[in-house]
């Protein structure tokens, strides 16, 4: 059986013909079909970037690779400041990260990492995790919010299933932890956005 990165973490890409499904085990939002849930009393975010309908894909999009084309643009939609601070803001990033992985926009997915995660996972190392897998499905269920030392954290117990090069199904599970700096004096706009800080998935039988 094939495992990337010494079997510690395996992710995979899928061809344009492969079916990709991203599911959330709780909550109404489904990746690619609707926005993250908005808590009561908060304004609904504007629609996300159309992931299907750009009339003219960039040059090279149909060359058969389908990897890191920059199409579609999976930048998260802008939320109200109140929504950005809570679970809606965290899931806004998490949903688009998972969508980027399924669409093999690995460079876009990697940009959701903060400096801590990027220190552990260089872009080259992150890309290498996806070699050889197909038929990916990603589950990013609702998680928990926590606060500590001027920051907010959101943890989702993610699951990724895929088919390895030998045609066998594999499954990975583990936490994805997002972090943002709270609205404290001296914090930058970038620090106050949600980013992925921890990405630890391991193979399950």
PDB file of C-alpha atoms in Angstrom:
ATOM      1  CA  UNK A   1       0.000   0.000   0.000  1.00  0.00           C
ATOM      2  CA  UNK A   2       1.202   3.490  -0.789  1.00  0.00           C
ATOM      3  CA  UNK A   3       1.473   6.078   1.954  1.00  0.00           C
ATOM      4  CA  UNK A   4       2.926   9.560   1.686  1.00  0.00           C
ATOM      5  CA  UNK A   5       5.223  11.094   4.268  1.00  0.00           C
ATOM      6  CA  UNK A   6       6.245   7.817   5.882  1.00  0.00           C
ATOM      7  CA  UNK A   7       2.653   6.812   6.502  1.00  0.00           C
ATOM      8  CA  UNK A   8       2.081   9.578   9.028  1.00  0.00           C
ATOM      9  CA  UNK A   9      -0.215  11.626   6.841  1.00  0.00           C
ATOM     10  CA  UNK A  10      -1.676  10.788   3.456  1.00  0.00           C
ATOM     11  CA  UNK A  11      -3.754  13.016   1.274  1.00  0.00           C
ATOM     12  CA  UNK A  12      -4.543  12.544  -2.385  1.00  0.00           C
ATOM     13  CA  UNK A  13      -5.499  14.224  -5.614  1.00  0.00           C
ATOM     14  CA  UNK A  14      -8.191  13.146  -7.995  1.00  0.00           C
ATOM     15  CA  UNK A  15      -8.558  13.508 -11.729  1.00  0.00           C
ATOM     16  CA  UNK A  16     -11.105  15.840 -13.273  1.00  0.00           C
ATOM     17  CA  UNK A  17     -13.216  12.759 -13.970  1.00  0.00           C
ATOM     18  CA  UNK A  18     -13.132  11.542 -10.365  1.00  0.00           C
ATOM     19  CA  UNK A  19     -16.144  12.271  -8.211  1.00  0.00           C
ATOM     20  CA  UNK A  20     -15.346  14.442  -5.229  1.00  0.00           C
ATOM     21  CA  UNK A  21     -17.659  14.845  -2.288  1.00  0.00           C
ATOM     22  CA  UNK A  22     -17.153  16.997   0.777  1.00  0.00           C
ATOM     23  CA  UNK A  23     -19.539  16.482   3.629  1.00  0.00           C
ATOM     24  CA  UNK A  24     -20.276  18.068   6.962  1.00  0.00           C
ATOM     25  CA  UNK A  25     -21.651  15.623   9.471  1.00  0.00           C
ATOM     26  CA  UNK A  26     -23.640  18.250  11.284  1.00  0.00           C
ATOM     27  CA  UNK A  27     -25.016  21.633  10.369  1.00  0.00           C
ATOM     28  CA  UNK A  28     -26.782  22.554   7.158  1.00  0.00           C
ATOM     29  CA  UNK A  29     -23.846  23.646   5.041  1.00  0.00           C
ATOM     30  CA  UNK A  30     -22.428  21.333   2.396  1.00  0.00           C
ATOM     31  CA  UNK A  31     -19.166  22.236   0.707  1.00  0.00           C
ATOM     32  CA  UNK A  32     -19.693  23.639  -2.724  1.00  0.00           C
ATOM     33  CA  UNK A  33     -23.428  24.077  -2.216  1.00  0.00           C
ATOM     34  CA  UNK A  34     -23.898  26.706   0.480  1.00  0.00           C
ATOM     35  CA  UNK A  35     -22.142  29.011   2.878  1.00  0.00           C
ATOM     36  CA  UNK A  36     -21.119  28.036   6.420  1.00  0.00           C
ATOM     37  CA  UNK A  37     -23.986  28.305   8.940  1.00  0.00           C
ATOM     38  CA  UNK A  38     -24.600  31.781  10.321  1.00  0.00           C
ATOM     39  CA  UNK A  39     -25.528  32.000  14.012  1.00  0.00           C
ATOM     40  CA  UNK A  40     -28.801  33.698  14.885  1.00  0.00           C
ATOM     41  CA  UNK A  41     -28.598  37.470  14.946  1.00  0.00           C
ATOM     42  CA  UNK A  42     -25.663  37.714  12.560  1.00  0.00           C
ATOM     43  CA  UNK A  43     -25.859  39.013   9.038  1.00  0.00           C
ATOM     44  CA  UNK A  44     -25.646  36.427   6.312  1.00  0.00           C
ATOM     45  CA  UNK A  45     -22.341  36.553   4.417  1.00  0.00           C
ATOM     46  CA  UNK A  46     -22.338  37.535   0.762  1.00  0.00           C
ATOM     47  CA  UNK A  47     -22.360  34.703  -1.759  1.00  0.00           C
ATOM     48  CA  UNK A  48     -19.084  32.887  -2.231  1.00  0.00           C
ATOM     49  CA  UNK A  49     -17.052  33.056  -5.406  1.00  0.00           C
ATOM     50  CA  UNK A  50     -18.656  31.008  -8.163  1.00  0.00           C
ATOM     51  CA  UNK A  51     -16.670  27.779  -8.317  1.00  0.00           C
ATOM     52  CA  UNK A  52     -18.267  26.609 -11.552  1.00  0.00           C
ATOM     53  CA  UNK A  53     -19.088  29.434 -13.850  1.00  0.00           C
ATOM     54  CA  UNK A  54     -16.093  31.493 -14.892  1.00  0.00           C
ATOM     55  CA  UNK A  55     -16.651  31.649 -18.637  1.00  0.00           C
ATOM     56  CA  UNK A  56     -12.979  31.424 -19.568  1.00  0.00           C
ATOM     57  CA  UNK A  57     -10.774  29.071 -17.539  1.00  0.00           C
ATOM     58  CA  UNK A  58      -7.125  30.122 -17.423  1.00  0.00           C
ATOM     59  CA  UNK A  59      -4.691  28.881 -20.017  1.00  0.00           C
ATOM     60  CA  UNK A  60      -3.671  25.296 -19.275  1.00  0.00           C
ATOM     61  CA  UNK A  61      -6.753  24.424 -17.253  1.00  0.00           C
ATOM     62  CA  UNK A  62      -7.693  21.640 -19.654  1.00  0.00           C
ATOM     63  CA  UNK A  63      -4.197  20.203 -20.099  1.00  0.00           C
ATOM     64  CA  UNK A  64      -5.201  17.071 -18.197  1.00  0.00           C
ATOM     65  CA  UNK A  65      -3.361  17.788 -14.964  1.00  0.00           C
ATOM     66  CA  UNK A  66      -5.949  19.959 -13.250  1.00  0.00           C
ATOM     67  CA  UNK A  67      -3.486  20.781 -10.479  1.00  0.00           C
ATOM     68  CA  UNK A  68      -2.897  24.299  -9.124  1.00  0.00           C
ATOM     69  CA  UNK A  69      -4.632  26.035 -12.014  1.00  0.00           C
ATOM     70  CA  UNK A  70      -5.805  28.909  -9.859  1.00  0.00           C
ATOM     71  CA  UNK A  71      -9.336  28.150 -11.049  1.00  0.00           C
ATOM     72  CA  UNK A  72     -11.727  28.476  -9.386  1.00  0.00           C
ATOM     73  CA  UNK A  73     -10.640  31.151  -6.934  1.00  0.00           C
ATOM     74  CA  UNK A  74     -11.350  29.645  -3.527  1.00  0.00           C
ATOM     75  CA  UNK A  75     -10.733  32.740  -1.429  1.00  0.00           C
ATOM     76  CA  UNK A  76     -13.290  32.769   1.413  1.00  0.00           C
ATOM     77  CA  UNK A  77     -16.134  35.272   1.064  1.00  0.00           C
ATOM     78  CA  UNK A  78     -15.904  38.404   3.194  1.00  0.00           C
ATOM     79  CA  UNK A  79     -17.973  38.216   6.386  1.00  0.00           C
ATOM     80  CA  UNK A  80     -19.214  40.835   8.799  1.00  0.00           C
ATOM     81  CA  UNK A  81     -16.738  41.521  11.634  1.00  0.00           C
ATOM     82  CA  UNK A  82     -19.070  39.831  14.120  1.00  0.00           C
ATOM     83  CA  UNK A  83     -19.416  36.692  11.998  1.00  0.00           C
ATOM     84  CA  UNK A  84     -15.679  36.600  11.324  1.00  0.00           C
ATOM     85  CA  UNK A  85     -14.876  36.394  15.022  1.00  0.00           C
ATOM     86  CA  UNK A  86     -16.884  33.225  15.686  1.00  0.00           C
ATOM     87  CA  UNK A  87     -17.491  29.743  14.355  1.00  0.00           C
ATOM     88  CA  UNK A  88     -18.856  31.100  11.084  1.00  0.00           C
ATOM     89  CA  UNK A  89     -15.510  32.730  10.344  1.00  0.00           C
ATOM     90  CA  UNK A  90     -13.557  29.604  11.232  1.00  0.00           C
ATOM     91  CA  UNK A  91     -15.728  27.353   9.093  1.00  0.00           C
ATOM     92  CA  UNK A  92     -15.565  29.859   6.252  1.00  0.00           C
ATOM     93  CA  UNK A  93     -11.845  29.070   6.039  1.00  0.00           C
ATOM     94  CA  UNK A  94     -12.119  25.354   6.793  1.00  0.00           C
ATOM     95  CA  UNK A  95     -14.775  24.732   4.137  1.00  0.00           C
ATOM     96  CA  UNK A  96     -12.765  26.492   1.438  1.00  0.00           C
ATOM     97  CA  UNK A  97      -9.568  24.707   2.477  1.00  0.00           C
ATOM     98  CA  UNK A  98     -11.274  21.324   2.093  1.00  0.00           C
ATOM     99  CA  UNK A  99     -12.773  22.394  -1.218  1.00  0.00           C
ATOM    100  CA  UNK A 100      -9.317  23.395  -2.465  1.00  0.00           C
ATOM    101  CA  UNK A 101      -7.908  19.979  -1.576  1.00  0.00           C
ATOM    102  CA  UNK A 102     -10.681  18.199  -3.453  1.00  0.00           C
ATOM    103  CA  UNK A 103     -10.234  20.386  -6.518  1.00  0.00           C
ATOM    104  CA  UNK A 104      -6.447  19.836  -6.383  1.00  0.00           C
ATOM    105  CA  UNK A 105      -5.825  23.509  -5.798  1.00  0.00           C
ATOM    106  CA  UNK A 106      -3.100  22.594  -3.334  1.00  0.00           C
ATOM    107  CA  UNK A 107      -1.352  25.944  -3.511  1.00  0.00           C
ATOM    108  CA  UNK A 108      -4.594  27.671  -2.558  1.00  0.00           C
ATOM    109  CA  UNK A 109      -5.126  25.157   0.258  1.00  0.00           C
ATOM    110  CA  UNK A 110      -1.613  25.729   1.603  1.00  0.00           C
ATOM    111  CA  UNK A 111      -2.209  29.476   1.781  1.00  0.00           C
ATOM    112  CA  UNK A 112      -4.809  28.863   4.497  1.00  0.00           C
ATOM    113  CA  UNK A 113      -1.956  27.801   6.817  1.00  0.00           C
ATOM    114  CA  UNK A 114      -0.472  30.293   9.250  1.00  0.00           C
ATOM    115  CA  UNK A 115       3.269  30.690   9.783  1.00  0.00           C
ATOM    116  CA  UNK A 116       3.323  27.973  12.438  1.00  0.00           C
ATOM    117  CA  UNK A 117       1.774  25.411  10.095  1.00  0.00           C
ATOM    118  CA  UNK A 118       3.921  26.537   7.167  1.00  0.00           C
ATOM    119  CA  UNK A 119       7.039  25.978   9.254  1.00  0.00           C
ATOM    120  CA  UNK A 120       6.026  22.358   9.681  1.00  0.00           C
ATOM    121  CA  UNK A 121       4.618  21.890   6.185  1.00  0.00           C
ATOM    122  CA  UNK A 122       6.535  23.609   3.418  1.00  0.00           C
ATOM    123  CA  UNK A 123       4.525  24.061   0.237  1.00  0.00           C
ATOM    124  CA  UNK A 124       6.598  21.397  -1.512  1.00  0.00           C
ATOM    125  CA  UNK A 125       6.108  18.940   1.322  1.00  0.00           C
ATOM    126  CA  UNK A 126       2.392  19.679   1.473  1.00  0.00           C
ATOM    127  CA  UNK A 127       1.992  19.097  -2.283  1.00  0.00           C
ATOM    128  CA  UNK A 128       3.824  15.763  -2.018  1.00  0.00           C
ATOM    129  CA  UNK A 129       1.193  14.427   0.371  1.00  0.00           C
ATOM    130  CA  UNK A 130      -1.387  14.263  -2.413  1.00  0.00           C
ATOM    131  CA  UNK A 131       0.441  12.091  -4.938  1.00  0.00           C
ATOM    132  CA  UNK A 132      -1.278   8.953  -6.148  1.00  0.00           C
ATOM    133  CA  UNK A 133      -4.666   9.106  -4.434  1.00  0.00           C
ATOM    134  CA  UNK A 134      -8.070   9.480  -6.090  1.00  0.00           C
ATOM    135  CA  UNK A 135     -11.789   9.431  -5.278  1.00  0.00           C
ATOM    136  CA  UNK A 136     -11.278  11.744  -2.330  1.00  0.00           C
ATOM    137  CA  UNK A 137     -14.038  12.567   0.109  1.00  0.00           C
ATOM    138  CA  UNK A 138     -13.539  15.023   2.950  1.00  0.00           C
ATOM    139  CA  UNK A 139     -15.643  15.372   6.078  1.00  0.00           C
ATOM    140  CA  UNK A 140     -15.197  18.469   8.253  1.00  0.00           C
ATOM    141  CA  UNK A 141     -17.855  18.207  10.967  1.00  0.00           C
ATOM    142  CA  UNK A 142     -18.768  21.014  13.293  1.00  0.00           C
ATOM    143  CA  UNK A 143     -16.164  21.479  15.986  1.00  0.00           C
ATOM    144  CA  UNK A 144     -15.518  23.398  19.178  1.00  0.00           C
ATOM    145  CA  UNK A 145     -14.456  26.950  19.915  1.00  0.00           C
ATOM    146  CA  UNK A 146     -11.912  27.747  22.611  1.00  0.00           C
ATOM    147  CA  UNK A 147     -10.104  30.854  23.764  1.00  0.00           C
ATOM    148  CA  UNK A 148      -6.688  31.281  25.354  1.00  0.00           C
ATOM    149  CA  UNK A 149      -4.030  33.978  25.731  1.00  0.00           C
ATOM    150  CA  UNK A 150      -5.616  36.526  23.426  1.00  0.00           C
ATOM    151  CA  UNK A 151      -6.440  34.048  20.652  1.00  0.00           C
ATOM    152  CA  UNK A 152      -9.443  31.998  19.573  1.00  0.00           C
ATOM    153  CA  UNK A 153      -9.170  28.396  18.393  1.00  0.00           C
ATOM    154  CA  UNK A 154     -11.541  26.172  16.442  1.00  0.00           C
ATOM    155  CA  UNK A 155     -11.002  22.404  16.206  1.00  0.00           C
ATOM    156  CA  UNK A 156     -12.715  20.037  13.770  1.00  0.00           C
ATOM    157  CA  UNK A 157     -12.125  16.279  13.808  1.00  0.00           C
ATOM    158  CA  UNK A 158     -11.690  15.805  10.081  1.00  0.00           C
ATOM    159  CA  UNK A 159     -11.835  12.640   8.019  1.00  0.00           C
ATOM    160  CA  UNK A 160     -10.425  12.055   4.552  1.00  0.00           C
ATOM    161  CA  UNK A 161     -11.139   8.921   2.537  1.00  0.00           C
ATOM    162  CA  UNK A 162      -9.461   8.082  -0.762  1.00  0.00           C
ATOM    163  CA  UNK A 163      -8.405   5.284  -3.068  1.00  0.00           C
ATOM    164  CA  UNK A 164      -4.687   4.483  -3.118  1.00  0.00           C
ATOM    165  CA  UNK A 165      -2.689   3.553  -6.260  1.00  0.00           C
ATOM    166  CA  UNK A 166      -3.382  -0.140  -5.600  1.00  0.00           C
ATOM    167  CA  UNK A 167      -7.127   0.471  -5.685  1.00  0.00           C
ATOM    168  CA  UNK A 168      -7.631   0.076  -1.947  1.00  0.00           C
ATOM    169  CA  UNK A 169      -9.611   2.508   0.170  1.00  0.00           C
ATOM    170  CA  UNK A 170      -7.770   4.320   2.933  1.00  0.00           C
ATOM    171  CA  UNK A 171      -9.064   6.567   5.667  1.00  0.00           C
ATOM    172  CA  UNK A 172      -7.367   9.308   7.658  1.00  0.00           C
ATOM    173  CA  UNK A 173      -8.686  11.011  10.745  1.00  0.00           C
ATOM    174  CA  UNK A 174      -7.442  13.737  13.026  1.00  0.00           C
ATOM    175  CA  UNK A 175      -7.802  17.319  14.174  1.00  0.00           C
ATOM    176  CA  UNK A 176      -7.565  20.435  12.077  1.00  0.00           C
ATOM    177  CA  UNK A 177      -7.077  23.408  14.394  1.00  0.00           C
ATOM    178  CA  UNK A 178      -7.673  26.989  13.256  1.00  0.00           C
ATOM    179  CA  UNK A 179      -6.557  30.094  15.114  1.00  0.00           C
ATOM    180  CA  UNK A 180      -7.143  33.837  15.013  1.00  0.00           C
ATOM    181  CA  UNK A 181      -5.763  36.607  17.204  1.00  0.00           C
ATOM    182  CA  UNK A 182      -8.538  38.403  19.060  1.00  0.00           C
ATOM    183  CA  UNK A 183      -9.247  42.085  18.576  1.00  0.00           C
ATOM    184  CA  UNK A 184      -6.443  43.276  20.817  1.00  0.00           C
ATOM    185  CA  UNK A 185      -4.462  46.505  20.416  1.00  0.00           C
ATOM    186  CA  UNK A 186      -1.565  46.087  18.025  1.00  0.00           C
ATOM    187  CA  UNK A 187      -2.964  43.052  16.203  1.00  0.00           C
ATOM    188  CA  UNK A 188      -2.938  43.214  12.410  1.00  0.00           C
ATOM    189  CA  UNK A 189      -5.865  42.527  10.086  1.00  0.00           C
ATOM    190  CA  UNK A 190      -4.084  39.385   8.896  1.00  0.00           C
ATOM    191  CA  UNK A 191      -3.654  38.113  12.456  1.00  0.00           C
ATOM    192  CA  UNK A 192      -7.352  38.669  13.087  1.00  0.00           C
ATOM    193  CA  UNK A 193      -8.268  36.341  10.216  1.00  0.00           C
ATOM    194  CA  UNK A 194      -8.675  32.614  10.769  1.00  0.00           C
ATOM    195  CA  UNK A 195      -5.824  30.389   9.593  1.00  0.00           C
ATOM    196  CA  UNK A 196      -5.028  26.710   9.980  1.00  0.00           C
ATOM    197  CA  UNK A 197      -2.412  26.223  12.688  1.00  0.00           C
ATOM    198  CA  UNK A 198      -2.451  22.445  13.199  1.00  0.00           C
ATOM    199  CA  UNK A 199      -3.017  19.761  10.574  1.00  0.00           C
ATOM    200  CA  UNK A 200      -2.540  16.259  11.998  1.00  0.00           C
ATOM    201  CA  UNK A 201      -4.266  13.367  10.269  1.00  0.00           C
ATOM    202  CA  UNK A 202      -3.200   9.730  10.565  1.00  0.00           C
ATOM    203  CA  UNK A 203      -4.183   6.512   8.780  1.00  0.00           C
ATOM    204  CA  UNK A 204      -6.990   4.512  10.381  1.00  0.00           C
ATOM    205  CA  UNK A 205      -7.781   0.833   9.747  1.00  0.00           C
TER     206      UNK A 205
END
